[in-house]
Amino acid sequence: MKSLENRTHYQEILEFLYKHPTYYTSFERKGIQSYAFHDKEENFYLDVLREIYDELGLIPDEKNIYITFQNLIQELFGTEEKNIIEVGGGVIPRLATRIRMHQQKGTITVYDPRLAKDIRGDERLILKREKFTDKTPIKRADLLIGLMPCEGAEPLIDQALKHKIDFVLWFCEGGPHGDYFDYFESEEEWLYSTLYYARNGVENKGMGKLMVKHLEPYPNYPIIYNQREK
C-alpha cells in the first residue's frame, strides 16, 4: 500500500497535469502518470518528470540535479551578473528559473521549442520557443549552458567555440541519433569524438583548457567546461 506521502505526491502530479493539459503529449502524460504512481527516487532523474517534481518542490535539495548543476555553474563562472544562454531548457525551464532568482543584473535566455506556451518570461528570463542551432544568432552572451540537452550538445559547443564564449555542458546519451548522416556506431564513440572536438577547439581558440567532471547521479555522463588561464 502506498504511504500517505506517496499518495499525496501522486495526487499533486495528477492535479498539475489537469491544470496544464497542453504541456505534454498523450503518450508523455501516460508515462508521467505511470512513473508518478510508483513515486520512486528514480523519478527525480527522468527529464520531463523531474521538471514537474521540481516545480512542485518534491525533490530534496541533496538529490536535486538542478541545484547540483546550478551550484557548479556558480562555482565555476558565477551567474549574478552574467548574460547566459541555456540550450534545451525543457517544457518547464526549471534550471533557468532557479538561476534567474539569483541574478542581480544578468539575463538568462532559454532555447527549446517545447517550452510551455503559458509560461511567461520577463526582462531577465527570456524564452525562445525554438531550436538552438549552430546558426542561431547570438547578440550578447557571457556563458552557454546545457543540462543534458541531447542533440543540443553539438551546436552548443559549436557556438561557444565560434564566439569564444565560456560554457558548461552536462552530457546525456548521444551518438546514434538515427539521422541519415549519423555515422557513429555507439554512444561511446560519439562521446569520445565530441570531447576530442571540444578539447581541440577550446585550446585552438585560446579559451584555456577543457575540463571534465563527473557527478552523481549520472557518473557515466561527463560535465565539460572551459577553464581559462588566470
PDB file of C-alpha atoms in Angstrom, residues 41-216:
ATOM      1  CA  GLU A  41      13.624   8.183  -6.312  1.00  0.00           C
ATOM      2  CA  GLU A  42      14.414   7.404  -9.947  1.00  0.00           C
ATOM      3  CA  ASN A  43      11.622   9.819 -10.882  1.00  0.00           C
ATOM      4  CA  PHE A  44      13.875  12.694  -9.843  1.00  0.00           C
ATOM      5  CA  TYR A  45      16.119  11.936 -12.810  1.00  0.00           C
ATOM      6  CA  LEU A  46      13.620  11.370 -15.631  1.00  0.00           C
ATOM      7  CA  ASP A  47      13.838  14.580 -17.683  1.00  0.00           C
ATOM      8  CA  VAL A  48      10.180  15.564 -18.160  1.00  0.00           C
ATOM      9  CA  LEU A  49       9.074  14.168 -14.811  1.00  0.00           C
ATOM     10  CA  ARG A  50      11.855  15.821 -12.817  1.00  0.00           C
ATOM     11  CA  GLU A  51      10.699  19.211 -14.133  1.00  0.00           C
ATOM     12  CA  ILE A  52       7.285  18.633 -12.560  1.00  0.00           C
ATOM     13  CA  TYR A  53       8.758  17.295  -9.326  1.00  0.00           C
ATOM     14  CA  ASP A  54      10.974  20.360  -9.018  1.00  0.00           C
ATOM     15  CA  GLU A  55       8.146  22.729  -9.940  1.00  0.00           C
ATOM     16  CA  LEU A  56       6.104  21.233  -7.106  1.00  0.00           C
ATOM     17  CA  GLY A  57       9.023  21.225  -4.646  1.00  0.00           C
ATOM     18  CA  LEU A  58       9.063  17.442  -4.275  1.00  0.00           C
ATOM     19  CA  ILE A  59      12.810  16.824  -4.728  1.00  0.00           C
ATOM     20  CA  PRO A  60      15.084  17.007  -1.670  1.00  0.00           C
ATOM     21  CA  ASP A  61      17.878  19.542  -2.202  1.00  0.00           C
ATOM     22  CA  GLU A  62      20.615  16.931  -1.895  1.00  0.00           C
ATOM     23  CA  LYS A  63      19.060  14.917  -4.744  1.00  0.00           C
ATOM     24  CA  ASN A  64      18.075  17.824  -6.958  1.00  0.00           C
ATOM     25  CA  ILE A  65      20.064  17.860 -10.210  1.00  0.00           C
ATOM     26  CA  TYR A  66      19.023  21.451 -10.908  1.00  0.00           C
ATOM     27  CA  ILE A  67      20.569  22.609  -7.650  1.00  0.00           C
ATOM     28  CA  THR A  68      23.664  20.466  -8.233  1.00  0.00           C
ATOM     29  CA  PHE A  69      24.233  21.918 -11.697  1.00  0.00           C
ATOM     30  CA  GLN A  70      23.368  25.470 -10.662  1.00  0.00           C
ATOM     31  CA  ASN A  71      25.862  25.301  -7.812  1.00  0.00           C
ATOM     32  CA  LEU A  72      28.572  24.035 -10.145  1.00  0.00           C
ATOM     33  CA  ILE A  73      27.937  26.823 -12.665  1.00  0.00           C
ATOM     34  CA  GLN A  74      28.004  29.368  -9.862  1.00  0.00           C
ATOM     35  CA  GLU A  75      31.272  27.948  -8.554  1.00  0.00           C
ATOM     36  CA  LEU A  76      32.920  27.962 -11.980  1.00  0.00           C
ATOM     37  CA  PHE A  77      31.707  31.198 -13.521  1.00  0.00           C
ATOM     38  CA  GLY A  78      29.201  32.963 -11.285  1.00  0.00           C
ATOM     39  CA  THR A  79      25.736  33.844 -12.525  1.00  0.00           C
ATOM     40  CA  GLU A  80      24.649  37.043 -10.767  1.00  0.00           C
ATOM     41  CA  GLU A  81      25.710  39.468 -13.493  1.00  0.00           C
ATOM     42  CA  LYS A  82      26.182  37.137 -16.452  1.00  0.00           C
ATOM     43  CA  ASN A  83      24.134  37.081 -19.654  1.00  0.00           C
ATOM     44  CA  ILE A  84      23.512  33.347 -20.008  1.00  0.00           C
ATOM     45  CA  ILE A  85      22.071  31.194 -22.770  1.00  0.00           C
ATOM     46  CA  GLU A  86      20.620  27.809 -21.832  1.00  0.00           C
ATOM     47  CA  VAL A  87      20.253  25.233 -24.595  1.00  0.00           C
ATOM     48  CA  GLY A  88      17.389  22.759 -24.226  1.00  0.00           C
ATOM     49  CA  GLY A  89      15.591  24.206 -21.223  1.00  0.00           C
ATOM     50  CA  GLY A  90      12.742  21.710 -21.339  1.00  0.00           C
ATOM     51  CA  VAL A  91       8.978  22.128 -21.136  1.00  0.00           C
ATOM     52  CA  ILE A  92       9.268  23.865 -17.768  1.00  0.00           C
ATOM     53  CA  PRO A  93      12.535  25.873 -17.593  1.00  0.00           C
ATOM     54  CA  ARG A  94      13.405  24.917 -14.042  1.00  0.00           C
ATOM     55  CA  LEU A  95      17.177  25.471 -14.241  1.00  0.00           C
ATOM     56  CA  ALA A  96      16.750  28.884 -15.850  1.00  0.00           C
ATOM     57  CA  THR A  97      14.103  29.864 -13.304  1.00  0.00           C
ATOM     58  CA  ARG A  98      16.400  28.944 -10.427  1.00  0.00           C
ATOM     59  CA  ILE A  99      19.296  30.887 -11.927  1.00  0.00           C
ATOM     60  CA  ARG A 100      17.027  33.864 -12.636  1.00  0.00           C
ATOM     61  CA  MET A 101      16.082  34.037  -8.951  1.00  0.00           C
ATOM     62  CA  HIS A 102      19.747  34.534  -8.003  1.00  0.00           C
ATOM     63  CA  GLN A 103      20.659  37.037 -10.683  1.00  0.00           C
ATOM     64  CA  GLN A 104      21.157  40.684  -9.872  1.00  0.00           C
ATOM     65  CA  LYS A 105      21.864  42.269 -13.235  1.00  0.00           C
ATOM     66  CA  GLY A 106      22.275  39.481 -15.752  1.00  0.00           C
ATOM     67  CA  THR A 107      19.811  37.695 -18.038  1.00  0.00           C
ATOM     68  CA  ILE A 108      19.149  34.107 -18.967  1.00  0.00           C
ATOM     69  CA  THR A 109      17.787  33.217 -22.406  1.00  0.00           C
ATOM     70  CA  VAL A 110      16.323  29.721 -22.789  1.00  0.00           C
ATOM     71  CA  TYR A 111      16.020  27.906 -26.116  1.00  0.00           C
ATOM     72  CA  ASP A 112      13.626  24.991 -26.511  1.00  0.00           C
ATOM     73  CA  PRO A 113      10.755  24.529 -28.997  1.00  0.00           C
ATOM     74  CA  ARG A 114       8.840  22.671 -26.292  1.00  0.00           C
ATOM     75  CA  LEU A 115       8.751  25.473 -23.750  1.00  0.00           C
ATOM     76  CA  ALA A 116       5.211  25.616 -22.412  1.00  0.00           C
ATOM     77  CA  LYS A 117       3.322  28.477 -24.060  1.00  0.00           C
ATOM     78  CA  ASP A 118       1.624  29.736 -20.910  1.00  0.00           C
ATOM     79  CA  ILE A 119       4.906  30.181 -19.038  1.00  0.00           C
ATOM     80  CA  ARG A 120       5.857  33.825 -19.153  1.00  0.00           C
ATOM     81  CA  GLY A 121       9.329  35.291 -19.076  1.00  0.00           C
ATOM     82  CA  ASP A 122      10.394  38.805 -18.191  1.00  0.00           C
ATOM     83  CA  GLU A 123      13.205  41.209 -18.971  1.00  0.00           C
ATOM     84  CA  ARG A 124      15.742  38.804 -17.452  1.00  0.00           C
ATOM     85  CA  LEU A 125      14.158  35.436 -18.206  1.00  0.00           C
ATOM     86  CA  ILE A 126      13.878  35.395 -21.986  1.00  0.00           C
ATOM     87  CA  LEU A 127      12.081  32.420 -23.517  1.00  0.00           C
ATOM     88  CA  LYS A 128      12.848  31.343 -27.078  1.00  0.00           C
ATOM     89  CA  ARG A 129      10.443  28.661 -28.266  1.00  0.00           C
ATOM     90  CA  GLU A 130      12.756  27.470 -30.998  1.00  0.00           C
ATOM     91  CA  LYS A 131      15.589  25.047 -31.544  1.00  0.00           C
ATOM     92  CA  PHE A 132      19.107  26.249 -30.808  1.00  0.00           C
ATOM     93  CA  THR A 133      21.391  25.537 -33.768  1.00  0.00           C
ATOM     94  CA  ASP A 134      24.883  26.396 -34.934  1.00  0.00           C
ATOM     95  CA  LYS A 135      23.282  29.233 -36.922  1.00  0.00           C
ATOM     96  CA  THR A 136      21.277  30.786 -34.109  1.00  0.00           C
ATOM     97  CA  PRO A 137      22.280  34.469 -33.892  1.00  0.00           C
ATOM     98  CA  ILE A 138      23.937  35.416 -30.623  1.00  0.00           C
ATOM     99  CA  LYS A 139      23.873  39.124 -29.825  1.00  0.00           C
ATOM    100  CA  ARG A 140      25.272  39.022 -26.341  1.00  0.00           C
ATOM    101  CA  ALA A 141      26.235  36.169 -24.078  1.00  0.00           C
ATOM    102  CA  ASP A 142      28.837  35.601 -21.390  1.00  0.00           C
ATOM    103  CA  LEU A 143      28.073  31.943 -20.807  1.00  0.00           C
ATOM    104  CA  LEU A 144      26.431  28.996 -22.605  1.00  0.00           C
ATOM    105  CA  ILE A 145      24.988  26.171 -20.511  1.00  0.00           C
ATOM    106  CA  GLY A 146      23.172  22.920 -21.192  1.00  0.00           C
ATOM    107  CA  LEU A 147      21.768  20.353 -18.772  1.00  0.00           C
ATOM    108  CA  MET A 148      21.554  17.151 -20.801  1.00  0.00           C
ATOM    109  CA  PRO A 149      20.305  18.898 -23.964  1.00  0.00           C
ATOM    110  CA  CYS A 150      20.661  15.745 -26.108  1.00  0.00           C
ATOM    111  CA  GLU A 151      21.251  16.816 -29.730  1.00  0.00           C
ATOM    112  CA  GLY A 152      21.687  20.382 -28.476  1.00  0.00           C
ATOM    113  CA  ALA A 153      25.149  19.483 -27.168  1.00  0.00           C
ATOM    114  CA  GLU A 154      26.839  19.809 -30.531  1.00  0.00           C
ATOM    115  CA  PRO A 155      25.504  23.258 -31.527  1.00  0.00           C
ATOM    116  CA  LEU A 156      26.215  24.485 -28.000  1.00  0.00           C
ATOM    117  CA  ILE A 157      29.882  23.567 -28.400  1.00  0.00           C
ATOM    118  CA  ASP A 158      29.963  24.945 -31.954  1.00  0.00           C
ATOM    119  CA  GLN A 159      28.589  28.315 -30.877  1.00  0.00           C
ATOM    120  CA  ALA A 160      30.805  28.521 -27.804  1.00  0.00           C
ATOM    121  CA  LEU A 161      33.901  27.980 -29.940  1.00  0.00           C
ATOM    122  CA  LYS A 162      32.706  30.235 -32.751  1.00  0.00           C
ATOM    123  CA  HIS A 163      32.110  33.191 -30.419  1.00  0.00           C
ATOM    124  CA  LYS A 164      34.728  32.245 -27.799  1.00  0.00           C
ATOM    125  CA  ILE A 165      32.089  32.122 -25.067  1.00  0.00           C
ATOM    126  CA  ASP A 166      32.623  30.226 -21.811  1.00  0.00           C
ATOM    127  CA  PHE A 167      30.414  27.151 -21.488  1.00  0.00           C
ATOM    128  CA  VAL A 168      29.295  24.362 -19.172  1.00  0.00           C
ATOM    129  CA  LEU A 169      27.660  21.269 -20.638  1.00  0.00           C
ATOM    130  CA  TRP A 170      26.322  18.177 -18.866  1.00  0.00           C
ATOM    131  CA  PHE A 171      26.072  15.383 -21.412  1.00  0.00           C
ATOM    132  CA  CYS A 172      23.336  12.814 -21.693  1.00  0.00           C
ATOM    133  CA  GLU A 173      23.043   9.859 -24.040  1.00  0.00           C
ATOM    134  CA  GLY A 174      24.097  10.645 -27.573  1.00  0.00           C
ATOM    135  CA  GLY A 175      25.736   9.132 -30.624  1.00  0.00           C
ATOM    136  CA  PRO A 176      23.369   7.183 -32.831  1.00  0.00           C
ATOM    137  CA  HIS A 177      20.519   9.682 -33.176  1.00  0.00           C
ATOM    138  CA  GLY A 178      19.009   7.859 -36.133  1.00  0.00           C
ATOM    139  CA  ASP A 179      19.690  10.657 -38.613  1.00  0.00           C
ATOM    140  CA  TYR A 180      20.767   9.746 -42.123  1.00  0.00           C
ATOM    141  CA  PHE A 181      24.100  11.475 -41.614  1.00  0.00           C
ATOM    142  CA  ASP A 182      24.814   9.787 -38.295  1.00  0.00           C
ATOM    143  CA  TYR A 183      27.903   7.669 -38.679  1.00  0.00           C
ATOM    144  CA  PHE A 184      28.645   6.903 -35.030  1.00  0.00           C
ATOM    145  CA  GLU A 185      28.325   3.243 -34.141  1.00  0.00           C
ATOM    146  CA  SER A 186      27.906   3.724 -30.398  1.00  0.00           C
ATOM    147  CA  GLU A 187      27.272   6.266 -27.689  1.00  0.00           C
ATOM    148  CA  GLU A 188      30.864   5.887 -26.511  1.00  0.00           C
ATOM    149  CA  GLU A 189      32.206   6.691 -29.971  1.00  0.00           C
ATOM    150  CA  TRP A 190      30.041   9.799 -30.208  1.00  0.00           C
ATOM    151  CA  LEU A 191      31.091  10.959 -26.761  1.00  0.00           C
ATOM    152  CA  TYR A 192      34.799  10.408 -27.440  1.00  0.00           C
ATOM    153  CA  SER A 193      34.579  12.272 -30.745  1.00  0.00           C
ATOM    154  CA  THR A 194      32.661  15.186 -29.221  1.00  0.00           C
ATOM    155  CA  LEU A 195      35.085  15.531 -26.322  1.00  0.00           C
ATOM    156  CA  TYR A 196      38.030  15.447 -28.725  1.00  0.00           C
ATOM    157  CA  TYR A 197      36.442  18.160 -30.855  1.00  0.00           C
ATOM    158  CA  ALA A 198      35.670  20.331 -27.821  1.00  0.00           C
ATOM    159  CA  ARG A 199      39.132  19.909 -26.315  1.00  0.00           C
ATOM    160  CA  ASN A 200      40.936  20.866 -29.519  1.00  0.00           C
ATOM    161  CA  GLY A 201      38.566  23.740 -30.149  1.00  0.00           C
ATOM    162  CA  VAL A 202      38.991  25.233 -26.688  1.00  0.00           C
ATOM    163  CA  GLU A 203      42.767  25.115 -26.957  1.00  0.00           C
ATOM    164  CA  ASN A 204      42.917  26.408 -30.550  1.00  0.00           C
ATOM    165  CA  LYS A 205      40.579  29.296 -29.755  1.00  0.00           C
ATOM    166  CA  GLY A 206      42.643  30.386 -26.770  1.00  0.00           C
ATOM    167  CA  MET A 207      39.822  29.628 -24.329  1.00  0.00           C
ATOM    168  CA  GLY A 208      42.064  27.806 -21.863  1.00  0.00           C
ATOM    169  CA  LYS A 209      41.685  24.085 -21.289  1.00  0.00           C
ATOM    170  CA  LEU A 210      38.744  21.715 -21.477  1.00  0.00           C
ATOM    171  CA  MET A 211      37.926  20.329 -18.055  1.00  0.00           C
ATOM    172  CA  VAL A 212      35.913  17.174 -17.451  1.00  0.00           C
ATOM    173  CA  LYS A 213      33.956  16.434 -14.296  1.00  0.00           C
ATOM    174  CA  HIS A 214      31.702  13.563 -13.204  1.00  0.00           C
ATOM    175  CA  LEU A 215      28.882  13.979 -10.711  1.00  0.00           C
ATOM    176  CA  GLU A 216      26.086  11.857  -9.305  1.00  0.00           C
TER     177      GLU A 216
END
